[in-house]
mmCIF file of N, CA and C in Angstrom:
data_model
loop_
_atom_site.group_PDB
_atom_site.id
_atom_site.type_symbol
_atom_site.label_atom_id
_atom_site.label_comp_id
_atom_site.label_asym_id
_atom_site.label_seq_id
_atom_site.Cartn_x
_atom_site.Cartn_y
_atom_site.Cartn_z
ATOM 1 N N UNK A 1 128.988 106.316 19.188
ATOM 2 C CA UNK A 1 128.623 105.705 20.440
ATOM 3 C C UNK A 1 127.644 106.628 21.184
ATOM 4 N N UNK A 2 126.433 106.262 21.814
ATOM 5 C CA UNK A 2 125.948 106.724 22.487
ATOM 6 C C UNK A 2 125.957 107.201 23.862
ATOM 7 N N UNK A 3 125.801 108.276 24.227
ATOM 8 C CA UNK A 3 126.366 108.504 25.759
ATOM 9 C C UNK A 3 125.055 107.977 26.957
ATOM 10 N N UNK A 4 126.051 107.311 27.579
ATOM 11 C CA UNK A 4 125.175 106.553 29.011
ATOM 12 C C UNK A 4 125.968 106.922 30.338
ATOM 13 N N UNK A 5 125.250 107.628 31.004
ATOM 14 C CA UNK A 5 125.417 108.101 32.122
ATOM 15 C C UNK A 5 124.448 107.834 33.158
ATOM 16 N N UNK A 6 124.644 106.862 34.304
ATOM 17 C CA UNK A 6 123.695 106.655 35.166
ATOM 18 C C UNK A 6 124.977 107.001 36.842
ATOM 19 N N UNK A 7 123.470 107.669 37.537
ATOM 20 C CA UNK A 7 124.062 108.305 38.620
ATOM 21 C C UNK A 7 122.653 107.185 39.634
ATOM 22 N N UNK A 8 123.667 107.388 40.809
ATOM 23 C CA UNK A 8 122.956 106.403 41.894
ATOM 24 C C UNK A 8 122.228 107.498 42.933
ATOM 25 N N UNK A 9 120.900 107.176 43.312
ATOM 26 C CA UNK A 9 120.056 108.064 43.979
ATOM 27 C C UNK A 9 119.238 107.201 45.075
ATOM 28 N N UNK A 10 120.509 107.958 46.251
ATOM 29 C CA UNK A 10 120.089 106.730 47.466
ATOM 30 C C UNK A 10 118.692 107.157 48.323
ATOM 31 N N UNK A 11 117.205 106.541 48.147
ATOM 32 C CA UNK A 11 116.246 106.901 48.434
ATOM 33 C C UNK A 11 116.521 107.704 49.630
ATOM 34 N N UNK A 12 116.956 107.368 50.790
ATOM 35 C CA UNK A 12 116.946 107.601 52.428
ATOM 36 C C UNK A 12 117.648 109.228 52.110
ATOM 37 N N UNK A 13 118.207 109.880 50.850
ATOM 38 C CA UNK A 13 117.956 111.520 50.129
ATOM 39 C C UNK A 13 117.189 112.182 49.873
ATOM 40 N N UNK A 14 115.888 111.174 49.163
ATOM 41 C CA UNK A 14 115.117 111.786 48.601
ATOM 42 C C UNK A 14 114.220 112.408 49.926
ATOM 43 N N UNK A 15 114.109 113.465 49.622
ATOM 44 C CA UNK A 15 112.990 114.318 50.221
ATOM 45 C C UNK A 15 113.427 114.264 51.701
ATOM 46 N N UNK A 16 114.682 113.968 51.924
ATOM 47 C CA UNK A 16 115.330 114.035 53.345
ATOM 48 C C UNK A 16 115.537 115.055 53.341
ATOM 49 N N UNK A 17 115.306 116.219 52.661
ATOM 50 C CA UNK A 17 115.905 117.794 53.055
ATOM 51 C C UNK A 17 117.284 118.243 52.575
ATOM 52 N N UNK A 18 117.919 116.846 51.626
ATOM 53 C CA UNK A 18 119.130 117.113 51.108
ATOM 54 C C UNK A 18 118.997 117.229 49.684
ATOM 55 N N UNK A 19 118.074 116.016 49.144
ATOM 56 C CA UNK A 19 117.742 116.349 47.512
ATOM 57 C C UNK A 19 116.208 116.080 46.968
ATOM 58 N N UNK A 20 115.358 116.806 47.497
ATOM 59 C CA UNK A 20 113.676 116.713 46.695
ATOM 60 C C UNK A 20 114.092 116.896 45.414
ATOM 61 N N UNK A 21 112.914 115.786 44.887
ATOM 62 C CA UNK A 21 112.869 115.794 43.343
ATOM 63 C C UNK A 21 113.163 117.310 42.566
ATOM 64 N N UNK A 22 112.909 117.997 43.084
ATOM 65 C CA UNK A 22 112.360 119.543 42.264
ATOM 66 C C UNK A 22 114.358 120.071 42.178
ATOM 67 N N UNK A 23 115.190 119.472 42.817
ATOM 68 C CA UNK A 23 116.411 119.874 42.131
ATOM 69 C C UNK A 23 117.671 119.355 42.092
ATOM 70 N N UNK A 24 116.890 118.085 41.586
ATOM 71 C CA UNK A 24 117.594 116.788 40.790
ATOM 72 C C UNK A 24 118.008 117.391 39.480
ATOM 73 N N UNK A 25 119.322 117.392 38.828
ATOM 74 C CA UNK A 25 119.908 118.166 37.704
ATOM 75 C C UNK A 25 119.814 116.931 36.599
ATOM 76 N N UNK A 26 118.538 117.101 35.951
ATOM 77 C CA UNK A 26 118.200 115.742 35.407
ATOM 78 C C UNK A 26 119.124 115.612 33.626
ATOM 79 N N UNK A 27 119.622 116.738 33.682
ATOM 80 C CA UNK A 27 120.495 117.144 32.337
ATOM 81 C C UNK A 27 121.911 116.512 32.473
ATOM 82 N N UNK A 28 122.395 116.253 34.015
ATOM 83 C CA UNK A 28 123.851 115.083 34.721
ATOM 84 C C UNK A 28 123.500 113.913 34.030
ATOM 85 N N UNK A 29 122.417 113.291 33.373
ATOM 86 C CA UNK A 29 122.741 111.740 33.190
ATOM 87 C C UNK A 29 121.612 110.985 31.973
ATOM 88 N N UNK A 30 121.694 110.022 32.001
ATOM 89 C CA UNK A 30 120.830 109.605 31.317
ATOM 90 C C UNK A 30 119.835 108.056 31.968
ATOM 91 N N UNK A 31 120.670 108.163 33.147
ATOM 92 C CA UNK A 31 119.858 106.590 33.346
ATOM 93 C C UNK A 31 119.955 107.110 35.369
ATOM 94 N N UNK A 32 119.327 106.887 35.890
ATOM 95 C CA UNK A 32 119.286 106.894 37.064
ATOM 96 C C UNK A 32 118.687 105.721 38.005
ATOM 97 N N UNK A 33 119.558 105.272 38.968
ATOM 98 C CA UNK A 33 119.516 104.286 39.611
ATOM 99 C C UNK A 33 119.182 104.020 41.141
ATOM 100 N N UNK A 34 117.530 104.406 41.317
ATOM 101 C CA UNK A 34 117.425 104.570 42.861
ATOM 102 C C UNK A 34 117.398 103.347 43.382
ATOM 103 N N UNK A 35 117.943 104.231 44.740
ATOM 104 C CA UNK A 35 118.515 103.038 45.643
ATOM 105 C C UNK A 35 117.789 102.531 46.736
ATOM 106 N N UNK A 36 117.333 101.656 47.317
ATOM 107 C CA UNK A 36 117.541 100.405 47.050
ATOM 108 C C UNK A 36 115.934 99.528 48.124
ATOM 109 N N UNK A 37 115.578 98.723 47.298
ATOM 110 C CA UNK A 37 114.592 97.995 48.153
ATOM 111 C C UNK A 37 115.192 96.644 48.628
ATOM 112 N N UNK A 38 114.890 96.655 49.820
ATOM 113 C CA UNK A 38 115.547 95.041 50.179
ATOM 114 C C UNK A 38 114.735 93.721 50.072
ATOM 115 N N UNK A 39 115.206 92.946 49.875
ATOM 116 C CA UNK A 39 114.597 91.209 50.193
ATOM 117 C C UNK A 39 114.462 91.117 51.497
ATOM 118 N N UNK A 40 113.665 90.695 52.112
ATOM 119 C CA UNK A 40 113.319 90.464 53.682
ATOM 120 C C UNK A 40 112.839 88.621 54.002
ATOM 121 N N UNK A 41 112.981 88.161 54.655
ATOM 122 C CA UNK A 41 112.507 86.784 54.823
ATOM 123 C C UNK A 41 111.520 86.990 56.115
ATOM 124 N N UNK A 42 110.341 86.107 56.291
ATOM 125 C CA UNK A 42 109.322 86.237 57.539
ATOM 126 C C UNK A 42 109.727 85.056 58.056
ATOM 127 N N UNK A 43 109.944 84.699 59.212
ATOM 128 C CA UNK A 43 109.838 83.331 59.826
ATOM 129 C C UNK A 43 108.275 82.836 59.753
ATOM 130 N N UNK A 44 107.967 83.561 59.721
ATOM 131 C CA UNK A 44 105.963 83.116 60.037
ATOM 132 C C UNK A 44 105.283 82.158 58.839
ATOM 133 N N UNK A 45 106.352 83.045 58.008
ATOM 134 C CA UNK A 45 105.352 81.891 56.694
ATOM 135 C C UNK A 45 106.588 81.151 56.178
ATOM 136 N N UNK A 46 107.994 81.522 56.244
ATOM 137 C CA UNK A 46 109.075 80.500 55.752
ATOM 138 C C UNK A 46 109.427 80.977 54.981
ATOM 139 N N UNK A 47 109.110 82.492 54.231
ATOM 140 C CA UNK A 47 109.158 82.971 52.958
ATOM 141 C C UNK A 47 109.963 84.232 52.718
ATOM 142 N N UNK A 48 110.512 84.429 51.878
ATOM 143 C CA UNK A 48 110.576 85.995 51.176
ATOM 144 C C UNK A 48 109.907 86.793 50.566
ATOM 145 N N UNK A 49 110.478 88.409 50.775
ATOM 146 C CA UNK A 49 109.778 88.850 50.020
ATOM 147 C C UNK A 49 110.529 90.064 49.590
ATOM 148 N N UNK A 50 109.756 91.254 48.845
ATOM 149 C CA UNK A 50 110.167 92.084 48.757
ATOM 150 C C UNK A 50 110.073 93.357 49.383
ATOM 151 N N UNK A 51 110.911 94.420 50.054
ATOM 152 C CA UNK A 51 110.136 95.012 51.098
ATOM 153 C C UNK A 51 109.147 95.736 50.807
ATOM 154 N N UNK A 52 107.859 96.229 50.868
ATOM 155 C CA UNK A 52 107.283 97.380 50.384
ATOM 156 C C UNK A 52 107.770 98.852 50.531
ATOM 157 N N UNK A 53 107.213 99.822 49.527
ATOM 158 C CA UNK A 53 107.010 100.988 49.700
ATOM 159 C C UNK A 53 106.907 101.306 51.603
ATOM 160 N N UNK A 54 107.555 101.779 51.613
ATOM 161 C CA UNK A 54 107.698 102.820 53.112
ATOM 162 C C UNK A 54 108.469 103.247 53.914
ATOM 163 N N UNK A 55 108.589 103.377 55.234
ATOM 164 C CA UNK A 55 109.959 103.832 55.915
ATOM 165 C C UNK A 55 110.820 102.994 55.712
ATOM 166 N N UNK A 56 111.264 102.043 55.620
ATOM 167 C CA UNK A 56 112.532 100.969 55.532
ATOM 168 C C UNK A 56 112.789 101.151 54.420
ATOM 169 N N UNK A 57 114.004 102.003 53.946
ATOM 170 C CA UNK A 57 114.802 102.750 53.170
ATOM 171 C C UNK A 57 114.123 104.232 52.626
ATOM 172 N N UNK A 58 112.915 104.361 53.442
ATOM 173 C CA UNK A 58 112.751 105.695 52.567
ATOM 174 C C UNK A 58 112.255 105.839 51.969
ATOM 175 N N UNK A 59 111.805 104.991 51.411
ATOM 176 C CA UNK A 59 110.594 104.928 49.670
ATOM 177 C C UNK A 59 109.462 104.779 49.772
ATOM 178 N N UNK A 60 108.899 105.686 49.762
ATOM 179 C CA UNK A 60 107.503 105.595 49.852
ATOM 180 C C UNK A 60 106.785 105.500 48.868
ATOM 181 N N UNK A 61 105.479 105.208 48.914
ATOM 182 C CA UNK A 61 104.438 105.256 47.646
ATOM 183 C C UNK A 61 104.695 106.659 47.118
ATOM 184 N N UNK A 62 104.829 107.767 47.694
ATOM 185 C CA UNK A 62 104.665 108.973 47.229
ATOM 186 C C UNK A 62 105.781 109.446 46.946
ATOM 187 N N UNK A 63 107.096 108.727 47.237
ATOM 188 C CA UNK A 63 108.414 109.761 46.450
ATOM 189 C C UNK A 63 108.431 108.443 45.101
ATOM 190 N N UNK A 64 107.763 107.274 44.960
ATOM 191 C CA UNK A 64 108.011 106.564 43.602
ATOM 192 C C UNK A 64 106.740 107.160 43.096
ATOM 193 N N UNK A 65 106.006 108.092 43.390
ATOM 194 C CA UNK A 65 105.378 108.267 42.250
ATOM 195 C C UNK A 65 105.348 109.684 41.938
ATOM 196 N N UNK A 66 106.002 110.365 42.272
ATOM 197 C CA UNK A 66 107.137 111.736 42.420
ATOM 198 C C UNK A 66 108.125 111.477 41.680
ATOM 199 N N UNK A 67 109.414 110.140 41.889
ATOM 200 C CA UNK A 67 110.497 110.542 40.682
ATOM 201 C C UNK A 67 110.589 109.888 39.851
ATOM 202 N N UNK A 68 109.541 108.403 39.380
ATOM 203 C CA UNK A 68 109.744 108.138 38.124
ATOM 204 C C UNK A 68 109.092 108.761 36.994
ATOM 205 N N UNK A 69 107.890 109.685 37.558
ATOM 206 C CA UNK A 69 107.371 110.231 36.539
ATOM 207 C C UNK A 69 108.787 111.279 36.026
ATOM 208 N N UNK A 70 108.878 112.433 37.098
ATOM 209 C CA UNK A 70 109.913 113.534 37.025
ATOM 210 C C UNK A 70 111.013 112.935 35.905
ATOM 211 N N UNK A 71 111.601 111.353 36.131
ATOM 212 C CA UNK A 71 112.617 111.087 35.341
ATOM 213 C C UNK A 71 112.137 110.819 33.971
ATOM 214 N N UNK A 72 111.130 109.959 33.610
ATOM 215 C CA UNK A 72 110.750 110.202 32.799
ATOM 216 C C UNK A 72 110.374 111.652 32.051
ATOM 217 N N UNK A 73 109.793 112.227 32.384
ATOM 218 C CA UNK A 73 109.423 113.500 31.652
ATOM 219 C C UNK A 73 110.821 114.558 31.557
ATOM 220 N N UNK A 74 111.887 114.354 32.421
ATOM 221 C CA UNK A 74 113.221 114.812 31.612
ATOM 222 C C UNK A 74 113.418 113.476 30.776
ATOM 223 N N UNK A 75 113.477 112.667 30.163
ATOM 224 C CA UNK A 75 114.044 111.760 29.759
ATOM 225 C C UNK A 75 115.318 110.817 29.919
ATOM 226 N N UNK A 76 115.288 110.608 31.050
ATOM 227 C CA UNK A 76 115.706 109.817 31.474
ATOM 228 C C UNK A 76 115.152 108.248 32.085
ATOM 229 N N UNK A 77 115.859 107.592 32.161
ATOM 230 C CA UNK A 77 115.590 106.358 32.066
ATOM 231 C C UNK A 77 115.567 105.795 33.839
ATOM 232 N N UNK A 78 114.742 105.406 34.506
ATOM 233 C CA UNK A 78 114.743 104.898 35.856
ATOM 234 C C UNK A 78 114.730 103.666 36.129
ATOM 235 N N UNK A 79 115.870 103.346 36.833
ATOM 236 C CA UNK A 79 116.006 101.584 37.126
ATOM 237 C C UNK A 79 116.218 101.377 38.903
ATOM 238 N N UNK A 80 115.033 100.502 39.239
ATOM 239 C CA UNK A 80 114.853 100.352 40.741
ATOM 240 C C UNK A 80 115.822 99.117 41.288
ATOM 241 N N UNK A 81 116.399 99.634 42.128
ATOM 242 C CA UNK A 81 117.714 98.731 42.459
ATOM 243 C C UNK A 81 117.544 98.290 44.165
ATOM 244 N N UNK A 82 117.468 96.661 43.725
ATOM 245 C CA UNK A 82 117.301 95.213 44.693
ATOM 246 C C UNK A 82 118.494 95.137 45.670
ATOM 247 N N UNK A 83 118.504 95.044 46.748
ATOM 248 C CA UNK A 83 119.597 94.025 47.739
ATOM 249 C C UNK A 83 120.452 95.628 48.153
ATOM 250 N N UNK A 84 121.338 95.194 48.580
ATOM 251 C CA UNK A 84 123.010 96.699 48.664
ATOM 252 C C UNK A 84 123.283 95.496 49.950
ATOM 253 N N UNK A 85 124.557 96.225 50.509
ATOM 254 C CA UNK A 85 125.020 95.787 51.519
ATOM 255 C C UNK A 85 124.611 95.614 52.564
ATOM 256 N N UNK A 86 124.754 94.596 53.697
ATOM 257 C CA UNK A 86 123.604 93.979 54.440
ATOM 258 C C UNK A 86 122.768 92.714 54.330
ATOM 259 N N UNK A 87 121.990 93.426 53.333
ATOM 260 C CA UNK A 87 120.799 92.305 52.749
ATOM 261 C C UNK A 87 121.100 91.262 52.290
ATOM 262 N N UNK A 88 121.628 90.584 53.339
ATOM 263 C CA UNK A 88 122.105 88.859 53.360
ATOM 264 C C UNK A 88 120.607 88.377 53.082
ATOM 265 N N UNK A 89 119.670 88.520 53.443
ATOM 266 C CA UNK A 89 118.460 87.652 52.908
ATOM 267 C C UNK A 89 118.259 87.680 51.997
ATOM 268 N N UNK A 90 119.219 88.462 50.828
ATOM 269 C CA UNK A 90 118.924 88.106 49.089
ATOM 270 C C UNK A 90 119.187 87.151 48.797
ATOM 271 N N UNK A 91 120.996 87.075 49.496
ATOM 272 C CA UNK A 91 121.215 85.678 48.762
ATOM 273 C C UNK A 91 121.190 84.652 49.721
ATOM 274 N N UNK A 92 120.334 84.672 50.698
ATOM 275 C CA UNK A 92 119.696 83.539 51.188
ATOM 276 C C UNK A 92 118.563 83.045 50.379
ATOM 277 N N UNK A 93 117.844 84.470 49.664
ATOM 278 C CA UNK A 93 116.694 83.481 48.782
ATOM 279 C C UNK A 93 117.107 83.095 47.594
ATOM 280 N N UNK A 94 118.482 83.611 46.747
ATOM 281 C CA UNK A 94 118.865 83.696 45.689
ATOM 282 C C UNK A 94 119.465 81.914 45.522
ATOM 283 N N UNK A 95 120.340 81.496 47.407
ATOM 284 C CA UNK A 95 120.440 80.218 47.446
ATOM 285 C C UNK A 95 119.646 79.013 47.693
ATOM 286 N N UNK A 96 118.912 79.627 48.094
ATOM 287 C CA UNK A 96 117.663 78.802 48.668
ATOM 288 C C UNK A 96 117.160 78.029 47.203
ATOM 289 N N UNK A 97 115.977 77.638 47.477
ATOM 290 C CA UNK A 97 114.967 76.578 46.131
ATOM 291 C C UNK A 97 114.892 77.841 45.231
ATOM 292 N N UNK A 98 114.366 76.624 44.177
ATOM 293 C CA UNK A 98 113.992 77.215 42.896
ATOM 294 C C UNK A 98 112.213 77.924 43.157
ATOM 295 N N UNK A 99 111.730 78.005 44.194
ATOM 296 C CA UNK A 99 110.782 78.399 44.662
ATOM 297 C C UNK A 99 110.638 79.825 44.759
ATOM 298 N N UNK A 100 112.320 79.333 46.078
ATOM 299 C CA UNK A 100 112.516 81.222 46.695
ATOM 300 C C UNK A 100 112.692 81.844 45.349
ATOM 301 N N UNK A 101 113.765 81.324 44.049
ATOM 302 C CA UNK A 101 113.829 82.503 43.645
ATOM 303 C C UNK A 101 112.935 82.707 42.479
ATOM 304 N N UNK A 102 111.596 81.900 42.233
ATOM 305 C CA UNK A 102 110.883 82.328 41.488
ATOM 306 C C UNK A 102 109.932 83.771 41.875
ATOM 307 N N UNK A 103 109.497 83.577 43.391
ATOM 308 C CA UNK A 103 108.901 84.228 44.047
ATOM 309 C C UNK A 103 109.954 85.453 43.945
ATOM 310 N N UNK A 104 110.947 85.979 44.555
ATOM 311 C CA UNK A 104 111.253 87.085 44.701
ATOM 312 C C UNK A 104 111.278 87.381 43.200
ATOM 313 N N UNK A 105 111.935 86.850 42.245
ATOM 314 C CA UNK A 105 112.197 87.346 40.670
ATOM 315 C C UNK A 105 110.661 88.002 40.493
ATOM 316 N N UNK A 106 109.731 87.132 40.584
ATOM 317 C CA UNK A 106 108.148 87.590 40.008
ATOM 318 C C UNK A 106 107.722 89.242 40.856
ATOM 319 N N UNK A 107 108.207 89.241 42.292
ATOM 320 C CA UNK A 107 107.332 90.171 43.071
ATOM 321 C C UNK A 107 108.638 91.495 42.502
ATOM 322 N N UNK A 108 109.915 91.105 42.121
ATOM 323 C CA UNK A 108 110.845 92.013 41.677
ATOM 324 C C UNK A 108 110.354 92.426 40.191
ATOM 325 N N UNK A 109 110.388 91.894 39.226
ATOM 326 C CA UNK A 109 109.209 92.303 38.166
ATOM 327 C C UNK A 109 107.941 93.294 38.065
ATOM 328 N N UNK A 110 107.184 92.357 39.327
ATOM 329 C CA UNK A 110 105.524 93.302 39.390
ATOM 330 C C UNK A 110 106.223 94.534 40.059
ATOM 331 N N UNK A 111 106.904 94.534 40.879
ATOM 332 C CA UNK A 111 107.605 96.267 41.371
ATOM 333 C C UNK A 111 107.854 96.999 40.310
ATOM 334 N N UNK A 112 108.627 96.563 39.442
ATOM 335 C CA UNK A 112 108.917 97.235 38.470
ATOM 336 C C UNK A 112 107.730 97.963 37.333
ATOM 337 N N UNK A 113 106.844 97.073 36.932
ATOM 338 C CA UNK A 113 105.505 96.980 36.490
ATOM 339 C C UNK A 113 104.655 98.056 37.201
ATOM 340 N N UNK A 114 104.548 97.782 38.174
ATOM 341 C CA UNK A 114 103.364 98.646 39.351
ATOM 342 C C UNK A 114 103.902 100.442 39.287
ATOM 343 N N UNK A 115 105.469 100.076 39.411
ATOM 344 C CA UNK A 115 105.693 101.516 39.515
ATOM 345 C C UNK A 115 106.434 101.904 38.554
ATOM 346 N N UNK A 116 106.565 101.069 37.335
ATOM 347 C CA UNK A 116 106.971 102.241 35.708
ATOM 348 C C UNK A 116 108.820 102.337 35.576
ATOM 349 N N UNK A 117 109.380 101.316 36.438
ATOM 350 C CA UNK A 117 110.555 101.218 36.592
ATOM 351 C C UNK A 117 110.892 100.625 35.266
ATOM 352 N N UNK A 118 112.436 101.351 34.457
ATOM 353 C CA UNK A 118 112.407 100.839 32.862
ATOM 354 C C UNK A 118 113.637 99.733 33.346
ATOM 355 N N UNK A 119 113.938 99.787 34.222
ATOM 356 C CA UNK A 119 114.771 98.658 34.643
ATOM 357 C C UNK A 119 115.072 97.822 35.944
ATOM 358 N N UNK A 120 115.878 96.998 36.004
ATOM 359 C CA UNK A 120 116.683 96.421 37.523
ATOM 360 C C UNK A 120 118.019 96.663 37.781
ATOM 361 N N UNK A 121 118.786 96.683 38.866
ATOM 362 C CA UNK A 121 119.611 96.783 39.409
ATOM 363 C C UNK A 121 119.888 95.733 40.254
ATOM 364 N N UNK A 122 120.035 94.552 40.374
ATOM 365 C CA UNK A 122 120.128 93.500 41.085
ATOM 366 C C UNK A 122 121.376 93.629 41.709
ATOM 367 N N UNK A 123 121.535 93.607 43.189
ATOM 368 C CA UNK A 123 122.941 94.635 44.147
ATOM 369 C C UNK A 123 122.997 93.180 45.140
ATOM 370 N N UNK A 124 122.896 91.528 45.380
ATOM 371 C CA UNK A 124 123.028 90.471 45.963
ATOM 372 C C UNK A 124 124.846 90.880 46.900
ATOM 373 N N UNK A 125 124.447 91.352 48.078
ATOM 374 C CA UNK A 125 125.757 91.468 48.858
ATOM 375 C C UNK A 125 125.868 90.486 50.147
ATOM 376 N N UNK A 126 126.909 90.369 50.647
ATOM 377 C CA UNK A 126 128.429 90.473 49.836
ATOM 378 C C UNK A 126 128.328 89.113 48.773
ATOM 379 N N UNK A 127 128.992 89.607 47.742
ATOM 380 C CA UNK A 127 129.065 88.623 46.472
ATOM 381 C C UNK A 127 130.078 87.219 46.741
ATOM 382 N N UNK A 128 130.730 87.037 47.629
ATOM 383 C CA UNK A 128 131.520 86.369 48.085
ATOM 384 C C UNK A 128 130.512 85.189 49.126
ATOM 385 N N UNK A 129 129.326 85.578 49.275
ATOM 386 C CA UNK A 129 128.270 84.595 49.957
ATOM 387 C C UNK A 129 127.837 83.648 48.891
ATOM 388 N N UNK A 130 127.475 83.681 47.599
ATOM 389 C CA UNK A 130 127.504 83.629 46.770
ATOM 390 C C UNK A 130 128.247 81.873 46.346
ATOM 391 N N UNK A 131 127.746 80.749 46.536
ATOM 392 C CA UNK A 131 128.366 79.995 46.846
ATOM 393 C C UNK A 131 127.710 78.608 45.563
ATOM 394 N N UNK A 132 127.166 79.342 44.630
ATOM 395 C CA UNK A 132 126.380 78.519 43.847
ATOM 396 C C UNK A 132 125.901 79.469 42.292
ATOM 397 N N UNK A 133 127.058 79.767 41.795
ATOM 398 C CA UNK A 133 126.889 80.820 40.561
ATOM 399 C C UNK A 133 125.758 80.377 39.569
ATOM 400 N N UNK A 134 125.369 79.257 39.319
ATOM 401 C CA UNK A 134 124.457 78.939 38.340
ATOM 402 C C UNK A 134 123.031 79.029 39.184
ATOM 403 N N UNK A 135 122.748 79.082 40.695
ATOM 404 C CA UNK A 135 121.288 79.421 41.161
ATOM 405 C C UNK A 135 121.504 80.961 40.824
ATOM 406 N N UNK A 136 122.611 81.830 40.959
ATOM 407 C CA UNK A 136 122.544 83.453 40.619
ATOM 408 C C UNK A 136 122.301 83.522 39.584
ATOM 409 N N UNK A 137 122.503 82.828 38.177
ATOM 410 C CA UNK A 137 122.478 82.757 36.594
ATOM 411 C C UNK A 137 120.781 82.627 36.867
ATOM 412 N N UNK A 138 120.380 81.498 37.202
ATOM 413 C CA UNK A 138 119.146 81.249 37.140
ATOM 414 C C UNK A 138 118.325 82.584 37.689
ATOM 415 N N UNK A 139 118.390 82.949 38.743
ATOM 416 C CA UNK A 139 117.617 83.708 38.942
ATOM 417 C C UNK A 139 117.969 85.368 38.294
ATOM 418 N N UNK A 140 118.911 85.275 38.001
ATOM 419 C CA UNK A 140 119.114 86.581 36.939
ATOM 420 C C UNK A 140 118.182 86.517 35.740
ATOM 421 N N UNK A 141 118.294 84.986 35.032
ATOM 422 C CA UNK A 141 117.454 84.651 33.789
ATOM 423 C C UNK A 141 115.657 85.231 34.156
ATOM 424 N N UNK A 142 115.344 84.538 35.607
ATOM 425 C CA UNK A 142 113.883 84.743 35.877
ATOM 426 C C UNK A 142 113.506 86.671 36.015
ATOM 427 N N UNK A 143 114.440 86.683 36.079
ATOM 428 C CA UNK A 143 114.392 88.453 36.382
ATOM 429 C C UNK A 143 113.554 88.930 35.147
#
């Protein structure tokens, strides 16, 4: 059996003065799981989205292009992780049309794409909102 070890790395750390990339113990794991970009909805256009790179959680253009390289080049594996607690507007888009969740699935993808992420973490809270398991199937599939 192969050993899989993934540790959770809550952005609003990174480079907060508690853990810069430079002494992350990248030899603890094998898969690492930063945390977390949210789904946001605009009233203006009716839509969702995904949040960008910046202060709202911490993630900036410049710490994602700081620790997926870093994880990569220890070898480890980096997976960018959607929704956490709160972010009721996930599964408002997750319930919503087959629209909402083409759109967030696609702009959750190109994130991944744009910034070299080898995976997802899809975190839809609280799971108990959750009131239509086959639109969550579906949009897991579009993922």
């Amino acid at each position: 059996m192969t050993k899989w070890i993934t540790a959770y790395f809550a952005g609003w750390q990174h480079h907060s003065g508690r853990l810069p990339t430079s002494e992350i113990n990248w030899n603890a794991m094998t898969h690492m799981c930063y945390f977390a970009r949210n789904i946001l909805y605009d009233s203006s256009t009716d839509s969702y989205y995904v949040s960008p790179p910046g202060p709202l959680e911490n993630i900036t253009e410049e710490k994602l292009a700081d620790i997926v390289p870093a994880a990569h080049n220890n070898g480890v594996r980096i997976i960018m992780s959607f929704g956490g607690a709160g972010n009721t507007d996930f599964i408002n888009a997750i319930m919503g049309t087959d629209t909402d969740r083409e759109k967030i699935a696609n702009e959750i993808v190109q994130f991944m794409v744009d910034y070299g992420f080898d995976g997802v973490d899809l975190d839809p809270e609280p799971v108990n909102s959750i009131s239509d398991n086959s639109k969550l199937a579906d949009f897991v599939v579009r993922c």
